Amino acid sequence: MATLPIVSPAHLMTLGMFIFGMDTIPYQDLQRRISWRHEEMDRFGARPASQFAGPGEDLVTIAGLVVPEVAGSYASIDRLIEMADTGDNWPLVDGLGYVMGHYRIEAMDLGHVGIMAGGLPRGQQFTMDLKRVDG
C-alpha cells in the first residue's frame, strides 16, 4: 500500500535552499510553459519539412503578494534578489517533493501596494520568471 507524503501547509515549494511558505513568500499563482523544438526546411511547392529537435524552453512564472502583517516578509524578496545576482541555478521542488528541474532566476517584477505614511507599502506584489537550465 502506497503512503502519501507528509505535506506541510507552510511549505509550498523550494528553490535551492529557499523555501516558499507562509513565513517567507507565499505565492498565489504558478504558471509553467514547456516547449519543444521542431526544425523546418523550406520545400518548393509543399509545406516545410520538419524534424523534431528536442526539448525547448521550460519557463516558470511565480506571482504573489507579500503582506508581512498576514504572511511573508520583505527580507525574503531581498534574499531572492541576492540569489538572482549570483547567476546560479537551483533545483525547483514542489511541496510534494517532485523535482521540476534546475532553474535560474531570469527576472523579477516588484510593486508596492497600499502605501502608508512615510511611503511604506502595506504589501509588495512580485512576479518572478525562472528558466530551466538542465538537460
PDB file of C-alpha atoms in Angstrom:
ATOM      1  CA  MET A   1       0.000   0.000   0.000  1.00  0.00           C
ATOM      2  CA  ALA A   2       1.490   3.377  -1.041  1.00  0.00           C
ATOM      3  CA  THR A   3       1.904   6.008   1.614  1.00  0.00           C
ATOM      4  CA  LEU A   4       1.175   9.644   0.956  1.00  0.00           C
ATOM      5  CA  PRO A   5       3.961  12.142   1.605  1.00  0.00           C
ATOM      6  CA  ILE A   6       3.723  14.300   4.690  1.00  0.00           C
ATOM      7  CA  VAL A   7       2.695  17.713   3.407  1.00  0.00           C
ATOM      8  CA  SER A   8       3.234  20.879   5.385  1.00  0.00           C
ATOM      9  CA  PRO A   9       0.744  23.672   4.635  1.00  0.00           C
ATOM     10  CA  ALA A  10       3.541  26.153   5.335  1.00  0.00           C
ATOM     11  CA  HIS A  11       5.868  24.592   2.719  1.00  0.00           C
ATOM     12  CA  LEU A  12       4.729  25.381  -0.830  1.00  0.00           C
ATOM     13  CA  MET A  13       7.900  24.939  -2.900  1.00  0.00           C
ATOM     14  CA  THR A  14      11.682  25.268  -2.687  1.00  0.00           C
ATOM     15  CA  LEU A  15      14.225  26.868  -4.994  1.00  0.00           C
ATOM     16  CA  GLY A  16      17.575  25.583  -3.806  1.00  0.00           C
ATOM     17  CA  MET A  17      17.550  26.138  -0.051  1.00  0.00           C
ATOM     18  CA  PHE A  18      14.939  28.925  -0.258  1.00  0.00           C
ATOM     19  CA  ILE A  19      11.537  27.759   0.977  1.00  0.00           C
ATOM     20  CA  PHE A  20       8.393  29.388  -0.383  1.00  0.00           C
ATOM     21  CA  GLY A  21       5.960  29.345   2.520  1.00  0.00           C
ATOM     22  CA  MET A  22       3.675  31.367   4.717  1.00  0.00           C
ATOM     23  CA  ASP A  23       6.567  32.844   6.713  1.00  0.00           C
ATOM     24  CA  THR A  24       8.794  33.683   3.699  1.00  0.00           C
ATOM     25  CA  ILE A  25       6.909  34.234   0.427  1.00  0.00           C
ATOM     26  CA  PRO A  26       3.517  32.642  -0.175  1.00  0.00           C
ATOM     27  CA  TYR A  27       2.886  32.675  -3.914  1.00  0.00           C
ATOM     28  CA  GLN A  28      -0.639  32.841  -5.295  1.00  0.00           C
ATOM     29  CA  ASP A  29      -0.048  31.819  -8.885  1.00  0.00           C
ATOM     30  CA  LEU A  30       2.351  29.483 -10.675  1.00  0.00           C
ATOM     31  CA  GLN A  31       2.415  29.177 -14.453  1.00  0.00           C
ATOM     32  CA  ARG A  32       4.649  26.794 -16.398  1.00  0.00           C
ATOM     33  CA  ARG A  33       5.276  26.900 -20.138  1.00  0.00           C
ATOM     34  CA  ILE A  34       7.071  23.941 -21.723  1.00  0.00           C
ATOM     35  CA  SER A  35       8.006  23.957 -25.404  1.00  0.00           C
ATOM     36  CA  TRP A  36       9.593  21.580 -27.913  1.00  0.00           C
ATOM     37  CA  ARG A  37      11.764  22.418 -30.903  1.00  0.00           C
ATOM     38  CA  HIS A  38      10.921  21.414 -34.462  1.00  0.00           C
ATOM     39  CA  GLU A  39      13.450  22.459 -37.120  1.00  0.00           C
ATOM     40  CA  GLU A  40      11.956  23.215 -40.533  1.00  0.00           C
ATOM     41  CA  MET A  41      13.347  23.231 -44.051  1.00  0.00           C
ATOM     42  CA  ASP A  42      11.505  25.030 -46.841  1.00  0.00           C
ATOM     43  CA  ARG A  43      10.411  22.934 -49.822  1.00  0.00           C
ATOM     44  CA  PHE A  44       9.285  24.140 -53.221  1.00  0.00           C
ATOM     45  CA  GLY A  45       5.564  23.609 -53.794  1.00  0.00           C
ATOM     46  CA  ALA A  46       4.988  21.912 -50.442  1.00  0.00           C
ATOM     47  CA  ARG A  47       4.828  22.664 -46.773  1.00  0.00           C
ATOM     48  CA  PRO A  48       8.167  22.853 -44.993  1.00  0.00           C
ATOM     49  CA  ALA A  49       9.646  19.540 -43.893  1.00  0.00           C
ATOM     50  CA  SER A  50      10.133  19.387 -40.158  1.00  0.00           C
ATOM     51  CA  GLN A  51      12.170  17.305 -37.768  1.00  0.00           C
ATOM     52  CA  PHE A  52      11.804  17.089 -34.008  1.00  0.00           C
ATOM     53  CA  ALA A  53      14.965  18.585 -32.490  1.00  0.00           C
ATOM     54  CA  GLY A  54      14.342  18.010 -28.788  1.00  0.00           C
ATOM     55  CA  PRO A  55      13.077  19.945 -25.810  1.00  0.00           C
ATOM     56  CA  GLY A  56      12.812  23.714 -25.951  1.00  0.00           C
ATOM     57  CA  GLU A  57      12.379  26.255 -23.189  1.00  0.00           C
ATOM     58  CA  ASP A  58      10.822  25.411 -19.846  1.00  0.00           C
ATOM     59  CA  LEU A  59       9.680  28.604 -18.126  1.00  0.00           C
ATOM     60  CA  VAL A  60       8.049  29.013 -14.723  1.00  0.00           C
ATOM     61  CA  THR A  61       6.397  32.230 -13.533  1.00  0.00           C
ATOM     62  CA  ILE A  62       5.584  32.608  -9.849  1.00  0.00           C
ATOM     63  CA  ALA A  63       3.460  35.550  -8.678  1.00  0.00           C
ATOM     64  CA  GLY A  64       2.036  36.642  -5.374  1.00  0.00           C
ATOM     65  CA  LEU A  65       1.607  39.299  -2.744  1.00  0.00           C
ATOM     66  CA  VAL A  66       3.679  39.655   0.415  1.00  0.00           C
ATOM     67  CA  VAL A  67       1.830  41.322   3.295  1.00  0.00           C
ATOM     68  CA  PRO A  68       4.044  40.988   6.389  1.00  0.00           C
ATOM     69  CA  GLU A  69       1.077  41.526   8.744  1.00  0.00           C
ATOM     70  CA  VAL A  70      -0.538  38.413   7.252  1.00  0.00           C
ATOM     71  CA  ALA A  71       2.085  36.272   5.522  1.00  0.00           C
ATOM     72  CA  GLY A  72       5.597  36.634   4.146  1.00  0.00           C
ATOM     73  CA  SER A  73       8.456  39.040   4.700  1.00  0.00           C
ATOM     74  CA  TYR A  74      10.171  41.707   2.632  1.00  0.00           C
ATOM     75  CA  ALA A  75      13.542  40.192   3.614  1.00  0.00           C
ATOM     76  CA  SER A  76      12.584  37.069   1.632  1.00  0.00           C
ATOM     77  CA  ILE A  77      12.234  39.120  -1.542  1.00  0.00           C
ATOM     78  CA  ASP A  78      15.677  40.586  -0.854  1.00  0.00           C
ATOM     79  CA  ARG A  79      17.041  37.033  -0.466  1.00  0.00           C
ATOM     80  CA  LEU A  80      15.641  36.028  -3.879  1.00  0.00           C
ATOM     81  CA  ILE A  81      17.234  39.116  -5.444  1.00  0.00           C
ATOM     82  CA  GLU A  82      20.575  38.110  -3.874  1.00  0.00           C
ATOM     83  CA  MET A  83      20.152  34.616  -5.345  1.00  0.00           C
ATOM     84  CA  ALA A  84      19.454  36.095  -8.798  1.00  0.00           C
ATOM     85  CA  ASP A  85      22.538  38.323  -8.521  1.00  0.00           C
ATOM     86  CA  THR A  86      24.759  35.210  -8.369  1.00  0.00           C
ATOM     87  CA  GLY A  87      23.565  33.914 -11.748  1.00  0.00           C
ATOM     88  CA  ASP A  88      23.490  30.387 -10.309  1.00  0.00           C
ATOM     89  CA  ASN A  89      20.771  27.800 -10.836  1.00  0.00           C
ATOM     90  CA  TRP A  90      18.987  25.691  -8.239  1.00  0.00           C
ATOM     91  CA  PRO A  91      16.664  22.708  -8.114  1.00  0.00           C
ATOM     92  CA  LEU A  92      12.989  23.660  -8.059  1.00  0.00           C
ATOM     93  CA  VAL A  93      10.997  21.213  -5.924  1.00  0.00           C
ATOM     94  CA  ASP A  94       7.241  21.391  -5.339  1.00  0.00           C
ATOM     95  CA  GLY A  95       5.631  20.860  -1.943  1.00  0.00           C
ATOM     96  CA  LEU A  96       5.119  17.138  -2.616  1.00  0.00           C
ATOM     97  CA  GLY A  97       8.821  16.552  -3.350  1.00  0.00           C
ATOM     98  CA  TYR A  98       8.625  16.458  -7.168  1.00  0.00           C
ATOM     99  CA  VAL A  99      11.866  17.843  -8.652  1.00  0.00           C
ATOM    100  CA  MET A 100      10.874  20.008 -11.608  1.00  0.00           C
ATOM    101  CA  GLY A 101      14.479  20.598 -12.740  1.00  0.00           C
ATOM    102  CA  HIS A 102      17.242  23.169 -12.238  1.00  0.00           C
ATOM    103  CA  TYR A 103      16.194  26.772 -12.810  1.00  0.00           C
ATOM    104  CA  ARG A 104      17.782  30.202 -12.657  1.00  0.00           C
ATOM    105  CA  ILE A 105      16.019  33.453 -11.846  1.00  0.00           C
ATOM    106  CA  GLU A 106      15.663  35.398 -15.088  1.00  0.00           C
ATOM    107  CA  ALA A 107      13.618  38.409 -13.912  1.00  0.00           C
ATOM    108  CA  MET A 108      11.569  39.832 -11.049  1.00  0.00           C
ATOM    109  CA  ASP A 109       8.834  42.469 -11.190  1.00  0.00           C
ATOM    110  CA  LEU A 110       8.049  44.199  -7.899  1.00  0.00           C
ATOM    111  CA  GLY A 111       5.240  46.579  -6.997  1.00  0.00           C
ATOM    112  CA  HIS A 112       4.198  48.324  -3.801  1.00  0.00           C
ATOM    113  CA  VAL A 113       0.523  48.355  -2.805  1.00  0.00           C
ATOM    114  CA  GLY A 114      -1.359  50.158  -0.059  1.00  0.00           C
ATOM    115  CA  ILE A 115       1.178  52.902   0.565  1.00  0.00           C
ATOM    116  CA  MET A 116       1.124  54.112   4.200  1.00  0.00           C
ATOM    117  CA  ALA A 117       2.605  57.143   5.945  1.00  0.00           C
ATOM    118  CA  GLY A 118       6.282  57.599   5.186  1.00  0.00           C
ATOM    119  CA  GLY A 119       5.910  55.843   1.831  1.00  0.00           C
ATOM    120  CA  LEU A 120       5.986  52.363   3.329  1.00  0.00           C
ATOM    121  CA  PRO A 121       3.993  49.745   1.449  1.00  0.00           C
ATOM    122  CA  ARG A 122       1.431  47.636   3.252  1.00  0.00           C
ATOM    123  CA  GLY A 123       2.209  44.886   0.760  1.00  0.00           C
ATOM    124  CA  GLN A 124       4.532  44.049  -2.104  1.00  0.00           C
ATOM    125  CA  GLN A 125       3.438  42.313  -5.281  1.00  0.00           C
ATOM    126  CA  PHE A 126       6.002  40.189  -7.073  1.00  0.00           C
ATOM    127  CA  THR A 127       6.340  38.189 -10.241  1.00  0.00           C
ATOM    128  CA  MET A 128       9.419  36.031 -10.725  1.00  0.00           C
ATOM    129  CA  ASP A 129      10.436  34.366 -14.000  1.00  0.00           C
ATOM    130  CA  LEU A 130      12.506  31.185 -13.858  1.00  0.00           C
ATOM    131  CA  LYS A 131      14.156  29.391 -16.779  1.00  0.00           C
ATOM    132  CA  ARG A 132      15.173  25.743 -16.769  1.00  0.00           C
ATOM    133  CA  VAL A 133      18.856  25.250 -17.483  1.00  0.00           C
ATOM    134  CA  ASP A 134      19.476  21.500 -17.094  1.00  0.00           C
ATOM    135  CA  GLY A 135      19.321  18.988 -19.929  1.00  0.00           C
TER     136      GLY A 135
END
